[in-house]
mmCIF file of C-alpha atoms in Angstrom:
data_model
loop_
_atom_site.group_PDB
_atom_site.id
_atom_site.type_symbol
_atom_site.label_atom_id
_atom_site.label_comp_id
_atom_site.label_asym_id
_atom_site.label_seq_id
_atom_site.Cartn_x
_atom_site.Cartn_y
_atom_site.Cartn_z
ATOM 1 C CA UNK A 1 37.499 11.159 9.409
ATOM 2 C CA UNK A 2 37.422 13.311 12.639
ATOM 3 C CA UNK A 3 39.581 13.036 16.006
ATOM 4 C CA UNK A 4 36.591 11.048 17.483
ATOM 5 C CA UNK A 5 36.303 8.049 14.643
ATOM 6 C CA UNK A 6 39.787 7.305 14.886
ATOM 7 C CA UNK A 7 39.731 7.034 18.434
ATOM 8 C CA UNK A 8 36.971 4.689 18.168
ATOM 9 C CA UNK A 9 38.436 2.711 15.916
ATOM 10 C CA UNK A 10 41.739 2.700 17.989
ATOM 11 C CA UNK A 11 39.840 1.460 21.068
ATOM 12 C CA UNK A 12 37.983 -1.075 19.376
ATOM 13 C CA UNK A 13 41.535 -2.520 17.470
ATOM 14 C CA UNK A 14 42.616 -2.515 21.339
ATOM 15 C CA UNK A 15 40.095 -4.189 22.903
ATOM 16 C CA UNK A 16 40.361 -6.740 19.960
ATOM 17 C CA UNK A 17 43.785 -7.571 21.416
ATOM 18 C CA UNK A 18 42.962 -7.441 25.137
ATOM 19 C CA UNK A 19 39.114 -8.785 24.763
ATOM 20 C CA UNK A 20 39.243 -6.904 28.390
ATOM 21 C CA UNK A 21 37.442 -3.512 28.566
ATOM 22 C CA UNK A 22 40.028 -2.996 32.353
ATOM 23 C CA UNK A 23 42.727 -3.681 30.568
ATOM 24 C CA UNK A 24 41.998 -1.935 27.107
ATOM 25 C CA UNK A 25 41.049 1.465 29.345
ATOM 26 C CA UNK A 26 45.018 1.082 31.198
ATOM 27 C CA UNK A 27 46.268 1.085 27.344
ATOM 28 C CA UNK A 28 44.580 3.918 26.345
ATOM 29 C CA UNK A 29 44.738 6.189 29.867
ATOM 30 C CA UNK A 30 40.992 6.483 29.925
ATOM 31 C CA UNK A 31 37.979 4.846 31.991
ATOM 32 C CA UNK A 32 36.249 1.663 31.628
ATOM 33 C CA UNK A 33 33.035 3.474 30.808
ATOM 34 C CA UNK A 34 35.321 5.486 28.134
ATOM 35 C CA UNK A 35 35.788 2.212 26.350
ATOM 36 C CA UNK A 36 32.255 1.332 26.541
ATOM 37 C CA UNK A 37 31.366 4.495 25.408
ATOM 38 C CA UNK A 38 34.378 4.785 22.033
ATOM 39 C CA UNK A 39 32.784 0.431 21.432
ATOM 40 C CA UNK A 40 28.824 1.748 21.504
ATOM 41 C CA UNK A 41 29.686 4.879 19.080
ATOM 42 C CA UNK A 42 31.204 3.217 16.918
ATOM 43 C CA UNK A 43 28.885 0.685 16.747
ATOM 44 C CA UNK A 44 26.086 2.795 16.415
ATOM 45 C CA UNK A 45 28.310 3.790 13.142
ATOM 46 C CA UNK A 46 28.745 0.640 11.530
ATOM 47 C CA UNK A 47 25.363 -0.309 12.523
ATOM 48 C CA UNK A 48 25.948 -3.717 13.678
ATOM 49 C CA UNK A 49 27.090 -4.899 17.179
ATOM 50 C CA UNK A 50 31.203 -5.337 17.164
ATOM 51 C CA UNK A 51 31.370 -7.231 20.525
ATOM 52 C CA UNK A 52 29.714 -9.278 22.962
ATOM 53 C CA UNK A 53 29.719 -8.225 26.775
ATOM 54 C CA UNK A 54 28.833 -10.528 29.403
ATOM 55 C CA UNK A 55 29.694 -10.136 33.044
ATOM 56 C CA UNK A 56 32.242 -13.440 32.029
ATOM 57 C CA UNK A 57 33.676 -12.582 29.041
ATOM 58 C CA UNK A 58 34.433 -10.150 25.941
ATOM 59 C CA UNK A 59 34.274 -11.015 22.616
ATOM 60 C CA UNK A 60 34.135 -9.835 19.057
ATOM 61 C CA UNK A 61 30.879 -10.912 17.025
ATOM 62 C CA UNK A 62 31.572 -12.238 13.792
ATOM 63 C CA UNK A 63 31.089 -9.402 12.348
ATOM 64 C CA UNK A 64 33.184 -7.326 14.607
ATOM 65 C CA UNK A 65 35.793 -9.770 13.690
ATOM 66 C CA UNK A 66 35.870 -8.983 10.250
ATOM 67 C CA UNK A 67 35.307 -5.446 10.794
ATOM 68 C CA UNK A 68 38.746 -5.754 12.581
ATOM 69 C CA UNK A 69 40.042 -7.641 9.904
ATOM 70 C CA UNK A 70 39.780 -4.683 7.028
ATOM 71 C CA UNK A 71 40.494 -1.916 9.383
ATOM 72 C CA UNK A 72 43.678 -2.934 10.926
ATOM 73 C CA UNK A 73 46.127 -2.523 8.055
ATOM 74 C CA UNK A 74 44.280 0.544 7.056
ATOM 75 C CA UNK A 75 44.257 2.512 10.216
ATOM 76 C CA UNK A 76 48.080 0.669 10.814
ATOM 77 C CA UNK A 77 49.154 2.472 7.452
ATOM 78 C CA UNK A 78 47.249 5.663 8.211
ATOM 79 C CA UNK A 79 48.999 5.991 12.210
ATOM 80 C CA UNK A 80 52.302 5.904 10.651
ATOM 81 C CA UNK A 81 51.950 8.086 8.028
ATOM 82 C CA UNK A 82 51.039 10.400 10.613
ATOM 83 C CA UNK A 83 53.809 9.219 12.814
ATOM 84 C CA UNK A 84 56.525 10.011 10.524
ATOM 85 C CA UNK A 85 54.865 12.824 9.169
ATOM 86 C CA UNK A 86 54.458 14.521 12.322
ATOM 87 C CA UNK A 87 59.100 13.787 12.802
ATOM 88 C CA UNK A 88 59.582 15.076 9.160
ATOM 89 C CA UNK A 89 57.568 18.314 9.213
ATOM 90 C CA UNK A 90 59.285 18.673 12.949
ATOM 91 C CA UNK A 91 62.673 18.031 10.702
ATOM 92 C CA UNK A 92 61.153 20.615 8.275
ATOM 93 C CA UNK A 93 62.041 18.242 5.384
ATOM 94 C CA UNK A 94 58.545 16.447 4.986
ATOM 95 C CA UNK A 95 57.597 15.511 1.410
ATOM 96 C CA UNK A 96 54.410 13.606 0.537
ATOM 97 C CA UNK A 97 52.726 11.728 -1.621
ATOM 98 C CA UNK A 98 48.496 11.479 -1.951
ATOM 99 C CA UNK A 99 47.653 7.785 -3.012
ATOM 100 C CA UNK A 100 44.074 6.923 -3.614
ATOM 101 C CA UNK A 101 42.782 3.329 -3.417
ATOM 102 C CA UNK A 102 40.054 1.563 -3.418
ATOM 103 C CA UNK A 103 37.746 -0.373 -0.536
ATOM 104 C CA UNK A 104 41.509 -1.478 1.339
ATOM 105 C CA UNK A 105 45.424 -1.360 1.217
ATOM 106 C CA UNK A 106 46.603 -4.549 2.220
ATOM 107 C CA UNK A 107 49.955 -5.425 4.407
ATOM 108 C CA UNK A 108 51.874 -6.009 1.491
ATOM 109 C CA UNK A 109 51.313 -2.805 -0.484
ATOM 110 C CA UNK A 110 52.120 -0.766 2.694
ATOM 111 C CA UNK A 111 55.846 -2.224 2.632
ATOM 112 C CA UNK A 112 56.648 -0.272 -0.403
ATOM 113 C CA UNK A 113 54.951 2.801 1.495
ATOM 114 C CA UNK A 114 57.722 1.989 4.506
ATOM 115 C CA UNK A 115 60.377 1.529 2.326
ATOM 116 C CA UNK A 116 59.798 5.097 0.247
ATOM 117 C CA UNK A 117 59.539 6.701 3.786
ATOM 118 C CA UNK A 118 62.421 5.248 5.299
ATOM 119 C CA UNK A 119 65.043 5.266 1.801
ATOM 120 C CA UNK A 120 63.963 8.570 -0.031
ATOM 121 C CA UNK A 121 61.926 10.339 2.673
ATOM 122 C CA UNK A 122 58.586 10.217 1.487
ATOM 123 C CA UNK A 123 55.595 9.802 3.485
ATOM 124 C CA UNK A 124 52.326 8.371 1.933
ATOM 125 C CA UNK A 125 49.020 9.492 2.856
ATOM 126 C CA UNK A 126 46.264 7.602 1.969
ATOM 127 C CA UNK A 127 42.861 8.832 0.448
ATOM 128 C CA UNK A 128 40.042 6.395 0.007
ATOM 129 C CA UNK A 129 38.353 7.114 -2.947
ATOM 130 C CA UNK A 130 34.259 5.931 -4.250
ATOM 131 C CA UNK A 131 34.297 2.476 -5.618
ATOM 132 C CA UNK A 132 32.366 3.472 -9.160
ATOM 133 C CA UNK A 133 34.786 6.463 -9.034
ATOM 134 C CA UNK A 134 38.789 5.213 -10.343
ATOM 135 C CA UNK A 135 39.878 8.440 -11.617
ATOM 136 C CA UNK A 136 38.286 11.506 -11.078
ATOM 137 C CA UNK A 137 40.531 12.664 -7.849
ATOM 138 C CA UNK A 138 43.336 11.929 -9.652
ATOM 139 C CA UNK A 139 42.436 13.795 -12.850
ATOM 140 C CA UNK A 140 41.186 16.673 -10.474
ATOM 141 C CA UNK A 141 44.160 16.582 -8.162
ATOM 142 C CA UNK A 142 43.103 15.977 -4.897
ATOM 143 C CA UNK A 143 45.834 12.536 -5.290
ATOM 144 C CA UNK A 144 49.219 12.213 -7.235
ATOM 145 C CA UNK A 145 48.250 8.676 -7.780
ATOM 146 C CA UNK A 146 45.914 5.989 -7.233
ATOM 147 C CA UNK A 147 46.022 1.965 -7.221
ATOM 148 C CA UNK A 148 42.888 0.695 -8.912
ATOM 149 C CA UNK A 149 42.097 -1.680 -11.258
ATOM 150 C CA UNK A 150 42.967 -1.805 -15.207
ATOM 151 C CA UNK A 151 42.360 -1.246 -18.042
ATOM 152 C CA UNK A 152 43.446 2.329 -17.989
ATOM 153 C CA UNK A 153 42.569 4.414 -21.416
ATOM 154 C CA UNK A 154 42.315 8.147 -20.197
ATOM 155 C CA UNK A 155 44.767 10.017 -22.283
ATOM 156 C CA UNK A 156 46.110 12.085 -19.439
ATOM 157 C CA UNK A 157 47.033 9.392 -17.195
ATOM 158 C CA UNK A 158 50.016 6.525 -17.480
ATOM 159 C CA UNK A 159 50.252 3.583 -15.332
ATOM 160 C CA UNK A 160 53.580 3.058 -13.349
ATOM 161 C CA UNK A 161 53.638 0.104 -11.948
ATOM 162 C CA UNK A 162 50.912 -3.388 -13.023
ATOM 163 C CA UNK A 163 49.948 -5.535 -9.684
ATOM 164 C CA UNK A 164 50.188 -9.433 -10.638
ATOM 165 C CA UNK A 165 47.355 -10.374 -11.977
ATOM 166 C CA UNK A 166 44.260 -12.149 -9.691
ATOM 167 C CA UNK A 167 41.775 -14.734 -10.234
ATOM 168 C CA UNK A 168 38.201 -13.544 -9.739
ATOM 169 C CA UNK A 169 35.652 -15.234 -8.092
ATOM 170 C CA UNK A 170 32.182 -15.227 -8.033
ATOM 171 C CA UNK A 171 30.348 -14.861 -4.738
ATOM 172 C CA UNK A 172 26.797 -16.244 -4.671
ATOM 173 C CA UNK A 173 24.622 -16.877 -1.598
ATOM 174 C CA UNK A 174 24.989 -20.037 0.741
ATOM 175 C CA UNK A 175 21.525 -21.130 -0.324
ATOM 176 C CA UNK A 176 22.152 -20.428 -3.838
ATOM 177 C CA UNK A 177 22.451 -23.555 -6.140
ATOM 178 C CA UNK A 178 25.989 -22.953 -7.247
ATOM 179 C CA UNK A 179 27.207 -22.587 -4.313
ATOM 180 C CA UNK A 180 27.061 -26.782 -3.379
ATOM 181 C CA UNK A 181 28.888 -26.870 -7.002
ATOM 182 C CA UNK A 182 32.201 -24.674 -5.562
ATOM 183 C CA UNK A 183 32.376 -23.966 -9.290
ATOM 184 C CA UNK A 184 31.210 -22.126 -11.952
ATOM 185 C CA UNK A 185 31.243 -21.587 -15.956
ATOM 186 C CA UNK A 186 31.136 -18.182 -17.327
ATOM 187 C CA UNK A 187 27.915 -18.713 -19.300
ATOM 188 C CA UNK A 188 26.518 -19.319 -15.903
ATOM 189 C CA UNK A 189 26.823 -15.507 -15.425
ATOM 190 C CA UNK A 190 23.607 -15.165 -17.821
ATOM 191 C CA UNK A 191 21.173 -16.610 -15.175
ATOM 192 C CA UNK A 192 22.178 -14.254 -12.578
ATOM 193 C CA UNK A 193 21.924 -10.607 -11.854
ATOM 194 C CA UNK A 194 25.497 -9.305 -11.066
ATOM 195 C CA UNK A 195 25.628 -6.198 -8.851
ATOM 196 C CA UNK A 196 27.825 -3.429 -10.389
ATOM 197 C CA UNK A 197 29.594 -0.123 -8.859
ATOM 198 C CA UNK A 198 27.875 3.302 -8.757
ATOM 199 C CA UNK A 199 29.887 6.256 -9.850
ATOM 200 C CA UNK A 200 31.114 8.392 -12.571
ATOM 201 C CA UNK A 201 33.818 5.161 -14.026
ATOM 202 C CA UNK A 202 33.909 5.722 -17.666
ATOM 203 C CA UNK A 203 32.161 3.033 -19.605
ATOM 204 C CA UNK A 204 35.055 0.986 -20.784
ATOM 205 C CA UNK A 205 36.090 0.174 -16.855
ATOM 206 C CA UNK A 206 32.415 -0.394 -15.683
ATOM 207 C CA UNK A 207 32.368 -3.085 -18.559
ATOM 208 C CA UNK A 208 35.349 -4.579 -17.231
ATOM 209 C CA UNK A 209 34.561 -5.369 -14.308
ATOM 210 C CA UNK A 210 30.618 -6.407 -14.700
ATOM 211 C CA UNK A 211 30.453 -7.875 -18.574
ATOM 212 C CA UNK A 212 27.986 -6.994 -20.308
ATOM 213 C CA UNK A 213 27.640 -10.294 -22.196
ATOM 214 C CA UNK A 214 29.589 -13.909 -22.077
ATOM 215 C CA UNK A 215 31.054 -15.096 -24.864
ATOM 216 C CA UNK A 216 28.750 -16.945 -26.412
ATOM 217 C CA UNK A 217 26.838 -13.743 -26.704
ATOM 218 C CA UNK A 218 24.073 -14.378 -23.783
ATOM 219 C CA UNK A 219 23.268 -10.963 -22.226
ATOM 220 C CA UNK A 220 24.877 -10.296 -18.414
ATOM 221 C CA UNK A 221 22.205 -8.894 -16.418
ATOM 222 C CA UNK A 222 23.218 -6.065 -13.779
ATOM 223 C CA UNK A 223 20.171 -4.379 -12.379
ATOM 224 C CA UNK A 224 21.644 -2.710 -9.056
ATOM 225 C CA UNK A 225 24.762 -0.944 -8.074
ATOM 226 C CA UNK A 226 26.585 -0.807 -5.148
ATOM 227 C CA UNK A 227 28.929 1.899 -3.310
ATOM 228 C CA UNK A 228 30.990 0.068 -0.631
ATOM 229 C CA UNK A 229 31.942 -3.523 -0.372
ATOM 230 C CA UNK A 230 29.935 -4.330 2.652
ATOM 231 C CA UNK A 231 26.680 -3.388 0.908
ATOM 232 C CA UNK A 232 27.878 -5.345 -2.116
ATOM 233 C CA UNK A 233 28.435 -8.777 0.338
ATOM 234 C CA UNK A 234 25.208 -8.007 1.745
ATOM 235 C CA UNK A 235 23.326 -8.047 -0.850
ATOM 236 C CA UNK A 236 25.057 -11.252 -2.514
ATOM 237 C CA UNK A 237 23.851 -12.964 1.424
ATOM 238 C CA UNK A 238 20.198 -12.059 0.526
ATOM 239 C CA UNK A 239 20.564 -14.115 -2.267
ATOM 240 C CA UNK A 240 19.021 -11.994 -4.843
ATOM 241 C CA UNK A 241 22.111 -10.886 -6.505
ATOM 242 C CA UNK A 242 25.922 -11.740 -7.609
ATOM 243 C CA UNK A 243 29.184 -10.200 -7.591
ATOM 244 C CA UNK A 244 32.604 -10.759 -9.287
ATOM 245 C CA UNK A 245 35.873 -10.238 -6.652
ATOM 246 C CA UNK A 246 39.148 -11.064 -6.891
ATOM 247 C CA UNK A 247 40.619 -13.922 -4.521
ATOM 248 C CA UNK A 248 42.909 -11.965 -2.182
ATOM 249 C CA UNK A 249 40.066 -9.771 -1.108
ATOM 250 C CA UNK A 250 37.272 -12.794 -0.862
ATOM 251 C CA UNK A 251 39.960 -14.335 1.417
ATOM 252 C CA UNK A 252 39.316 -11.491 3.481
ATOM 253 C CA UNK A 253 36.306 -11.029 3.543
ATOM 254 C CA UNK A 254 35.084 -14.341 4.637
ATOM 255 C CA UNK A 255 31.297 -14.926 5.163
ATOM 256 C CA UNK A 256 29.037 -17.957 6.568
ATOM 257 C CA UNK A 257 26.166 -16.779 4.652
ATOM 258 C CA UNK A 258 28.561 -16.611 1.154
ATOM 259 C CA UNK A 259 30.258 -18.541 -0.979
ATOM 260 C CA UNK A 260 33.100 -17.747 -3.291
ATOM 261 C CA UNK A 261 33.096 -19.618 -6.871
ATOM 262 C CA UNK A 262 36.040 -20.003 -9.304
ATOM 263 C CA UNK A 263 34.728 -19.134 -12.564
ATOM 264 C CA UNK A 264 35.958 -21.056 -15.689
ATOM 265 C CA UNK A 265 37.108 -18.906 -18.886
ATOM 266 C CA UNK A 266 36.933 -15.784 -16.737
ATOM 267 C CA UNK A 267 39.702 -13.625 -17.419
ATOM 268 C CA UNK A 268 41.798 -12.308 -14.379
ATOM 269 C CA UNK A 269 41.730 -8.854 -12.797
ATOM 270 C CA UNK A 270 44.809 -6.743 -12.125
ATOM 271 C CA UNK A 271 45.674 -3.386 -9.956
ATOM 272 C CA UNK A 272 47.619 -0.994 -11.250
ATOM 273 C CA UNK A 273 49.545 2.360 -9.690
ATOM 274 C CA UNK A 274 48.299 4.859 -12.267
ATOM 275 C CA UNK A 275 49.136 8.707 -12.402
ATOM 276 C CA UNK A 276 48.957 12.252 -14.153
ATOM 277 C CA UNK A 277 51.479 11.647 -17.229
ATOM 278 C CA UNK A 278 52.257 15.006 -16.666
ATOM 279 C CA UNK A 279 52.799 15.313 -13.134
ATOM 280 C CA UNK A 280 54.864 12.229 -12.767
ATOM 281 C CA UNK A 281 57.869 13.000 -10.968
ATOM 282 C CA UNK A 282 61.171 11.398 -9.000
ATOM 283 C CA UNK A 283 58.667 10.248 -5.888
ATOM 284 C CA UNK A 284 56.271 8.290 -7.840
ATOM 285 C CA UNK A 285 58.802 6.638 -9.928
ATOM 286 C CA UNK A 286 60.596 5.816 -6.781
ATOM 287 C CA UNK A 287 57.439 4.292 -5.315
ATOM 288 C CA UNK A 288 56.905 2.605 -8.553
ATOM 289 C CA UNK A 289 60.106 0.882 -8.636
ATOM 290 C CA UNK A 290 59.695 -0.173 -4.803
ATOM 291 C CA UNK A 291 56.707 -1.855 -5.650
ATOM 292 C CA UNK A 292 58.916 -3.544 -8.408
ATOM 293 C CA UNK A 293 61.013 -4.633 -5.745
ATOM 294 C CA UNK A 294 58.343 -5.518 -2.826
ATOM 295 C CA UNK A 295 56.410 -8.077 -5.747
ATOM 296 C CA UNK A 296 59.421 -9.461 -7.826
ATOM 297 C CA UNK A 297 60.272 -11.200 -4.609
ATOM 298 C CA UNK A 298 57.119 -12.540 -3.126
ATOM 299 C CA UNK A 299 55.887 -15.821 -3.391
ATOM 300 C CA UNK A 300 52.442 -16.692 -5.493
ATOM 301 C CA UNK A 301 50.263 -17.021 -2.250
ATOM 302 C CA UNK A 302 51.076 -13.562 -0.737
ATOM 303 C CA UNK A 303 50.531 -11.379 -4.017
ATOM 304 C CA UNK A 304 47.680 -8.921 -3.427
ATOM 305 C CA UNK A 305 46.202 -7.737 -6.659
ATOM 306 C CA UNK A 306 42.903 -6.251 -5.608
ATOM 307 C CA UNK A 307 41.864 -3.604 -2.963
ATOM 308 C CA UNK A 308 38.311 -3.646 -4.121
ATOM 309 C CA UNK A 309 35.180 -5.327 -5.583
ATOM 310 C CA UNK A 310 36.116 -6.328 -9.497
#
């Protein structure tokens, strides 16, 4: 992401608070035609509009709301582990640890990632990493760890730390005829095409999250994969296809045009902080045992267990 995107996103997570492009430009030290200008690139990057302008009134579209929505604790997280890192290379004591995820890291996660910086002086840089993809930067090195979803069965890699585990849900079209339901039963999953991620995930994982069969034996169809979450949801709107989440991130990703579904005998998902057996060290085994801390005393409702499609 270069100097330009995140000051695109930074204006637009402004103007989101001010719904004012005057006062937004004041905040950031720039012109009114700057703002317009940061809004209209970046939309032209999502490709969708992010805000209505009328001579009356600003406001985010629906879409720019949500938009808002995911990137806020991501760009939030990101600003300061740049903050801090920026005092503790000044300090010349900066030590730091690459953490991939996948599709978000939610408010909850990133308390750990405060904690580690604050108590052992450890920043936390975050790397997102492809969706179909859970362990191939790690195994290469280009991240010390990553929080994705289990099961875990690569030899070389041990998991440190198990998210509670998460319902998942199945989200269907408005139109479709579950959807009036609210509900569904696991051999339902035979009558519909579930979409599944693309990537290099060994087989074992793919199966886990997109079964290949329910258990009364009826195949699972799964005809089309997907690479970001946004594609996924869009795709599930058309009403052609499926797609199995977990509940913290459907909650987030609220749609008009889909509906979310408990599913009856399906099993849970569950995150997990996994990392090189052999490079595991004092950091990550602090971070571990903050996230120990950060879950052990949270309530039910405010457990995230899943920064991505399942």
């Amino acid at each position: 992401m270069n100097q330009l995107q995140l000051q695109q996103l930074e204006c637009l997570l402004v103007l989101a608070e001010e719904l004012h492009f005057g006062h937004t430009a004041a905040r950031l030290g720039c012109s009114q035609s700057r703002v317009s200008q940061l809004v209209s690139g970046l939309e032209s990057r999502v490709g969708a509009r992010l805000v209505e302008r009328t001579s009356r009134r600003v406001a985010l579209t629906r879409f720019g709301a949500q938009f808002v929505d995911e990137v806020r604790p991501a760009y939030a997280a990101l600003d300061m582990v740049f903050t801090n890192a920026r005092q503790r290379a000044g300090r010349g004591t900066l030590c730091e640890l690459r953490i991939g995820f996948h599709g978000s890291v939610y408010e909850e996660i990133t308390l750990a990632f405060r904690r580690l910086r604050a108590e052992h002086d450890v920043a936390v840089m975050l790397s997102e990493i492809p969706l179909g993809s859970p362990f191939q930067a790690l195994l290469d090195g280009r991240v010390d760890a990553v929080v994705v979803e289990l099961p875990v069965h690569e030899a070389a890699l041990s998991i440190g730390f198990r998210f509670p585990p998460q319902d998942q849900l199945l989200a269907v079209s408005a139109a479709h005829p579950l959807a009036a339901r609210g509900e569904a039963d696991i051999e339902q999953l035979a009558n519909l095409d579930l979409l599944h991620r693309s990537g290099d995930a060994p087989e074992y994982w793919m199966n886990a999250r997109v079964p290949r069969a329910t258990p009364a034996g009826a195949p699972i169809r799964s005809s089309t994969g997907i690479t970001t979450i946004q594609e996924g949801l869009a795709l599930v709107a058309g009403g052609e296809h499926a797609m199995l989440l977990c509940r913290p991130l459907a909650q987030r990703t609220l749609r008009e045009d889909v509906r979310y579904l408990s599913v009856d005998g399906l099993a849970p998902s569950q995150l997990a902080l996994v990392w090189r057996t052999e490079h595991a060290g004092e950091q990550l085994a602090s971070l571990a045992e903050l996230l120990h801390d950060e879950f052990a005393a949270d309530p039910p409702e405010r457990l995230p267990a899943c920064a991505a499609v399942s």
